[in-house]
Coordinates of C-alpha atoms and ligand atoms in Angstrom, one line a residue:
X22 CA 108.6 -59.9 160.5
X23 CA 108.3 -61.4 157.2
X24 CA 110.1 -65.2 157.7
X25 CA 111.7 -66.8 160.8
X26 CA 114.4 -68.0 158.3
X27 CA 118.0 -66.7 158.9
X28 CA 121.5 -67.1 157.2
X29 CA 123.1 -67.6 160.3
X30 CA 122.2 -68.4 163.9
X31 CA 123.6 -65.9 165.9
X32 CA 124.0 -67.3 170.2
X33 CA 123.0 -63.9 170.5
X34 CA 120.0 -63.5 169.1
X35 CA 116.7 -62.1 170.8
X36 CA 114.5 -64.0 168.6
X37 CA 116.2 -67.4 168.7
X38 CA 113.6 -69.0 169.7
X39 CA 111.9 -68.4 166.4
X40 CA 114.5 -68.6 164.4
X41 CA 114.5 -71.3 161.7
X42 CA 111.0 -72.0 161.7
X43 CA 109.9 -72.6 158.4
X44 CA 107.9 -70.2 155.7
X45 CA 107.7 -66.5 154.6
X46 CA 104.7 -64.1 155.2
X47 CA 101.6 -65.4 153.4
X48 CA 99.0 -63.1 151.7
X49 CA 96.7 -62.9 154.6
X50 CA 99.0 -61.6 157.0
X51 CA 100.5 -59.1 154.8
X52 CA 97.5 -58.1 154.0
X53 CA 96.5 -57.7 157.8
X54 CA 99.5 -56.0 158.2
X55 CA 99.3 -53.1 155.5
X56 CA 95.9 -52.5 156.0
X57 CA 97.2 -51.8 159.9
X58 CA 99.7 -49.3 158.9
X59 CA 96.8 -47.8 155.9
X60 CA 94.7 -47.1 159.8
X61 CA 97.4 -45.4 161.3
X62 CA 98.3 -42.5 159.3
X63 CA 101.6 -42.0 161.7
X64 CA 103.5 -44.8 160.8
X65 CA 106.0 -43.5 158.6
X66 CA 108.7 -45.3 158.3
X67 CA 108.1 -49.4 158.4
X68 CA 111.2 -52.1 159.3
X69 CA 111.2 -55.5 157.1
X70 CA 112.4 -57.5 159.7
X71 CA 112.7 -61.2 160.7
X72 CA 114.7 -63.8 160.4
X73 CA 115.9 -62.4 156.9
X74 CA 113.6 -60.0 154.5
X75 CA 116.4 -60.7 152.4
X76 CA 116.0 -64.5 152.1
X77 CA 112.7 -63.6 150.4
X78 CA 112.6 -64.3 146.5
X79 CA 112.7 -61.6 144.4
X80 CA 109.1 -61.7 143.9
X81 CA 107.8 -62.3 146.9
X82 CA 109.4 -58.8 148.4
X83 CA 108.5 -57.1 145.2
X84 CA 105.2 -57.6 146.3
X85 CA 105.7 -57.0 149.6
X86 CA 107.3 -53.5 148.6
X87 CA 104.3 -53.0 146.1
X88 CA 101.6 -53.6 148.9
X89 CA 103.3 -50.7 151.8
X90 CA 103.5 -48.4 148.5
X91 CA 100.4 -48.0 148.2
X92 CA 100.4 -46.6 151.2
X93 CA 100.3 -42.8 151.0
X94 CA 101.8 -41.8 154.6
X95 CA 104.4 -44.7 154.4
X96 CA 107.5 -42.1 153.6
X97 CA 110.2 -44.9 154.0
X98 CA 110.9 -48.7 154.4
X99 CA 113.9 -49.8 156.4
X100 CA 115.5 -53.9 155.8
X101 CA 117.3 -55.2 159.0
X102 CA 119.7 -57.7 157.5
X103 CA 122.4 -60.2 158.2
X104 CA 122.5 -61.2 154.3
X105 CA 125.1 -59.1 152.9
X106 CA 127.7 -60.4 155.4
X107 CA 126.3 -64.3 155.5
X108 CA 125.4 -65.1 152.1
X109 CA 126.6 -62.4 149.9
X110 CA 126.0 -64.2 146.5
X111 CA 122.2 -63.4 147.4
X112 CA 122.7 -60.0 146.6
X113 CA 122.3 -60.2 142.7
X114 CA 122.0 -57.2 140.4
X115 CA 118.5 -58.4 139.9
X116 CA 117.9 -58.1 143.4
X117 CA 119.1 -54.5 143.5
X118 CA 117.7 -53.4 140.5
X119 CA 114.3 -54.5 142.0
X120 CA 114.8 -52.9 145.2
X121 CA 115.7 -49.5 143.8
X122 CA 112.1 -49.2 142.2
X123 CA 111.0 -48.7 145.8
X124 CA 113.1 -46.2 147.3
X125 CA 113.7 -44.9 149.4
X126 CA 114.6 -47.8 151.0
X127 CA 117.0 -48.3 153.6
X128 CA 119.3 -50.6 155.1
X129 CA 120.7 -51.7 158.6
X130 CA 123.7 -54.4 158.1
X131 CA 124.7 -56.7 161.2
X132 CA 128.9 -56.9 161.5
X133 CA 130.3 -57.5 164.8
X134 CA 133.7 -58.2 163.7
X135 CA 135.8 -56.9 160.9
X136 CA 137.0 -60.1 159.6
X137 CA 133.5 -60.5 158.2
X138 CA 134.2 -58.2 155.7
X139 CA 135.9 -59.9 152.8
X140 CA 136.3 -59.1 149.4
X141 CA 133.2 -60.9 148.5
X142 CA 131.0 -58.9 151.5
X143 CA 132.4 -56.0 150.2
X144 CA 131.4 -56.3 146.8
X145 CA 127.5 -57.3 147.6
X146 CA 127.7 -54.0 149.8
X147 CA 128.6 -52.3 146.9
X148 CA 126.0 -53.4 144.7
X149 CA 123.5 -52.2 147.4
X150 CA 125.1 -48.8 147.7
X151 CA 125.3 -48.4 143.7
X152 CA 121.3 -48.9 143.8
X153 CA 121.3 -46.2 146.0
X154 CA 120.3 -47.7 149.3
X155 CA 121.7 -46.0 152.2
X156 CA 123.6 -48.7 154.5
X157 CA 123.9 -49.0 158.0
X158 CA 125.5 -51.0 160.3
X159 CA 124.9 -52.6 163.6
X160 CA 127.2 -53.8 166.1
X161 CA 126.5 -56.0 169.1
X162 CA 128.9 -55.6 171.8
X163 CA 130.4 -58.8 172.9
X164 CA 133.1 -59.8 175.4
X165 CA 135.9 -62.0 174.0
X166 CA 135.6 -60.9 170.3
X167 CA 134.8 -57.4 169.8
X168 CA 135.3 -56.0 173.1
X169 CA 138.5 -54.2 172.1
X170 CA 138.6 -50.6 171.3
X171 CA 141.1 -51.6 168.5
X172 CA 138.9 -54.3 167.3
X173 CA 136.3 -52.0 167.3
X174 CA 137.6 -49.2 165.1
X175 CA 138.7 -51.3 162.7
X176 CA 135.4 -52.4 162.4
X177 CA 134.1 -49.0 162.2
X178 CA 136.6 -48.0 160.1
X179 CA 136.4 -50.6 157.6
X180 CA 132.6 -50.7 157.1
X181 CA 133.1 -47.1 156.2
X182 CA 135.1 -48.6 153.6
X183 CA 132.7 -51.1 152.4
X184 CA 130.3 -47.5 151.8
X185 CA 128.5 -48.6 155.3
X186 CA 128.0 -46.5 158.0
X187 CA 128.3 -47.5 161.5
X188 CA 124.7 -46.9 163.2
X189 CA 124.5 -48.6 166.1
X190 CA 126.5 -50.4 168.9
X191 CA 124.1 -52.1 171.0
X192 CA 124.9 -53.2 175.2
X193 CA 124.1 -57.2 174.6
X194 CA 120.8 -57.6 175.5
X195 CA 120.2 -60.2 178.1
X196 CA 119.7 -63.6 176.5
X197 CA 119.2 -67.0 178.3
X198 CA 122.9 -68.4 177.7
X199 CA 124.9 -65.7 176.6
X200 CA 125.6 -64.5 179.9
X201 CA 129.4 -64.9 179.1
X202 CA 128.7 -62.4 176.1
X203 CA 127.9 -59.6 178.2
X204 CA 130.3 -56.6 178.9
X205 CA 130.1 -54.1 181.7
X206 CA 128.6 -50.9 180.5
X207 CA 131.8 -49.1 181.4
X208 CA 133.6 -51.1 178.6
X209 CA 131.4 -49.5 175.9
X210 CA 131.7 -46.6 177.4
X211 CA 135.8 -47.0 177.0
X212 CA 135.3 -48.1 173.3
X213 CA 133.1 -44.9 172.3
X214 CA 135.8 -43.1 174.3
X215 CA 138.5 -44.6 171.6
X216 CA 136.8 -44.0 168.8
X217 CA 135.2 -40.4 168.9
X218 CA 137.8 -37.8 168.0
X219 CA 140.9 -40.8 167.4
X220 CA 138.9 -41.2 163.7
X221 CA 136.7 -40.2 161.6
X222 CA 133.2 -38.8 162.9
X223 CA 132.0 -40.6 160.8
X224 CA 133.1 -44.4 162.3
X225 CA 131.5 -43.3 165.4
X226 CA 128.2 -45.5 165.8
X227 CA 125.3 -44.4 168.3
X228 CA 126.1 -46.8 171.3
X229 CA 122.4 -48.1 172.9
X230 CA 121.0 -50.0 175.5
X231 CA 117.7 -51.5 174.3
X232 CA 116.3 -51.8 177.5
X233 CA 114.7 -54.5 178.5
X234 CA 110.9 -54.3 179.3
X235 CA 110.1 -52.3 176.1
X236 CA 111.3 -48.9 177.4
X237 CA 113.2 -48.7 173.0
X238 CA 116.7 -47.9 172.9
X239 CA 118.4 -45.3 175.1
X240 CA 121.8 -43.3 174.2
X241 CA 124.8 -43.3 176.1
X242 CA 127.5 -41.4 176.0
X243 CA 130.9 -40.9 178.3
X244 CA 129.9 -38.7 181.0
X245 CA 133.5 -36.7 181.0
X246 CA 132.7 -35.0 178.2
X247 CA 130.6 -32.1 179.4
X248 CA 132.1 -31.2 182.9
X249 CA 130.1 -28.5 184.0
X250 CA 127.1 -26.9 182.3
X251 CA 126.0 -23.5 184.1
X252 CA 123.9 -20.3 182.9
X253 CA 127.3 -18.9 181.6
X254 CA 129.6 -21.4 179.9
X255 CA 129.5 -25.3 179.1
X256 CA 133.0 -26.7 180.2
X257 CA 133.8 -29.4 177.6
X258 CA 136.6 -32.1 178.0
X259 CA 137.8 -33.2 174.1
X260 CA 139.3 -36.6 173.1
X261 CA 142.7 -36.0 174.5
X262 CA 141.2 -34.9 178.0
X263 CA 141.7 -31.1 177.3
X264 CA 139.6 -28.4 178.8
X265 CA 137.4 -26.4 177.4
X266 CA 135.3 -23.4 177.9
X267 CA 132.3 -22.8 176.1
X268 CA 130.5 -19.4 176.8
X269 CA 126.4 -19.5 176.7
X270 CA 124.2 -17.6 174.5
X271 CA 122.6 -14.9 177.0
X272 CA 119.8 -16.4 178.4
X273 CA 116.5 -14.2 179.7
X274 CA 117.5 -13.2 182.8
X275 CA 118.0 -16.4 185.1
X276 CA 118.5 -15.7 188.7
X277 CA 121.5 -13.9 189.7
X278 CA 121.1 -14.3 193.3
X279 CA 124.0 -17.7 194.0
X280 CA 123.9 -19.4 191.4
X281 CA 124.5 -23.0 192.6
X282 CA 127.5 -25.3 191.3
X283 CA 126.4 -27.1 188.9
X284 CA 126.9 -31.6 188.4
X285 CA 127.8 -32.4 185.0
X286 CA 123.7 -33.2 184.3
X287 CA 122.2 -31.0 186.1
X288 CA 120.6 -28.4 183.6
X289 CA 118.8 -25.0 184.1
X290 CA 115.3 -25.7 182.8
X291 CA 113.1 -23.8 185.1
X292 CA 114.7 -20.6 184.3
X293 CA 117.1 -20.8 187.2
X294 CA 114.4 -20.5 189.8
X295 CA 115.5 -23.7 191.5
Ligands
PLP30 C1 115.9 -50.8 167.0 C2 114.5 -51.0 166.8 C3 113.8 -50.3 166.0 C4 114.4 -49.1 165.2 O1 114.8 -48.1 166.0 P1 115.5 -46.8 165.3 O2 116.1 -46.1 166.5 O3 114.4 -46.0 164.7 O4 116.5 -47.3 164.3 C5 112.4 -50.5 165.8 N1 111.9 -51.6 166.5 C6 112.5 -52.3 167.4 C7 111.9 -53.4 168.1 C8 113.9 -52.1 167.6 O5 114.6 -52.9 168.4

């Protein structure tokens, strides 16, 4: 987390608490915070989170960029940001041309709605893809203005056009005050449902639950697709609610003696000894 500062103060937000407070990372805790990642020879991949990365000068997240590279392990950094929609003039072709000395560097956009996109938003996304940074988007689910599977693949659809694609949808996380945000799970469900095989594969963004308690993020997906899974065939339900069968690869020999019916998650993993 590299600033507190924020273009925009989403009701939403996880972090609002912090949000606003002033000042960017200072030496010293950078420099705590690489030489963490230098001891732990896992870390691959690093977020710039915050707040904003992007509300950074120039200079101060060049050098940010120049202390994780000289981190051997560090394969790639990621930017969470709300810039490119908020305050697109920030993204300059100085500020790409800076960035793509560092690659590979990703980023993950925040659009909830797909009036956000306007020309201008569209243009700054462009500059970020023509510097070769992969962009993402994602979505929070919220009742009231994006709740709609129409609304919703529009959205989808339209980042696609803006050269973003759709990453994730996240269930709103459960924030003081925002109750009358939050949508039943069943309604992202329906919205998934809409989108997947209606459009492009491409518009179809991983819908999560970041679960509260720290257990990360957790995929969900409408249950009617697979309707039975058994040692011999998958039985698959497609877009427009037609059957399919799909027959299994022969398996070593499972057990042939009554084979039990099978629930749409129940899956053979001990070999079919039950
Ligand atoms: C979402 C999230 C990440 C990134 O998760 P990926 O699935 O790798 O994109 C990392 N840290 C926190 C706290 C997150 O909420």
């Amino acid at each position: 987390m590299v600033t507190n500062q924020c273009p925009i103060y989403c009701r939403f937000c996880t972090r609002k608490r912090l949000v606003g407070k002033p000042g960017f990372i200072s030496k010293g805790d950078l420099d705590l915070a690489v030489d963490y990642i230098r001891n732990h020879t896992e870390i691959r991949d690093v977020i710039l989170s915050g707040g904003d990365p992007l509300l950074l000068t120039d200079g101060h997240l060049e050098r940010v960029f120049i202390a994780l590279r000289a981190i051997p392990h560090l394969d790639i950094i990621r930017i969470g940001s709300r810039v490119p929609g908020s305050l697109p003039s920030r993204i300059t072709e100085s500020l790409c041309a800076m960035i793509k000395k560092y690659h590979p560097i990703y980023m993950n956009l925040h659009f909830n709605h797909p009036d956000e996109l306007t020309p201008e938003v569209k243009q700054a996304c462009g500059r970020l893809a023509d510097a070769g940074i992969p962009l993402g988007s994602q979505t929070v689910l919220l009742k009231g203005v994006n709740d709609d599977p129409d609304v919703m693949k529009r959205l989808m659809q339209k980042l696609l056009t803006c050269r973003v694609k759709p990453y994730y949808l996240y269930q709103a996380d459960l924030t003081q005050g925002t109750n009358h945000f939050r949508t039943t799970v069943e309604e992202g469900l329906k919205i998934i449902k809409a989108i997947q095989g209606h459009t492009s594969g491409m518009a179809v963004p991983h819908y999560v639950i970041d679960t509260p308690g720290g257990g990360g993020k957790i995929p969900l997906l409408p249950t009617d697709y697979l309707v039975d899974l058994n040692s011999q065939e998958a039985v698959l339900k497609n877009y427009e609610n037609r059957i399919f069968r799909y027959p299994q690869a022969e398996m070593e020999k499972v057990s042939t003696t009554g084979r039990p019916p099978h629930g749409p998650f129940k899956i053979l993993n001990n070999g079919g000894n039950e």
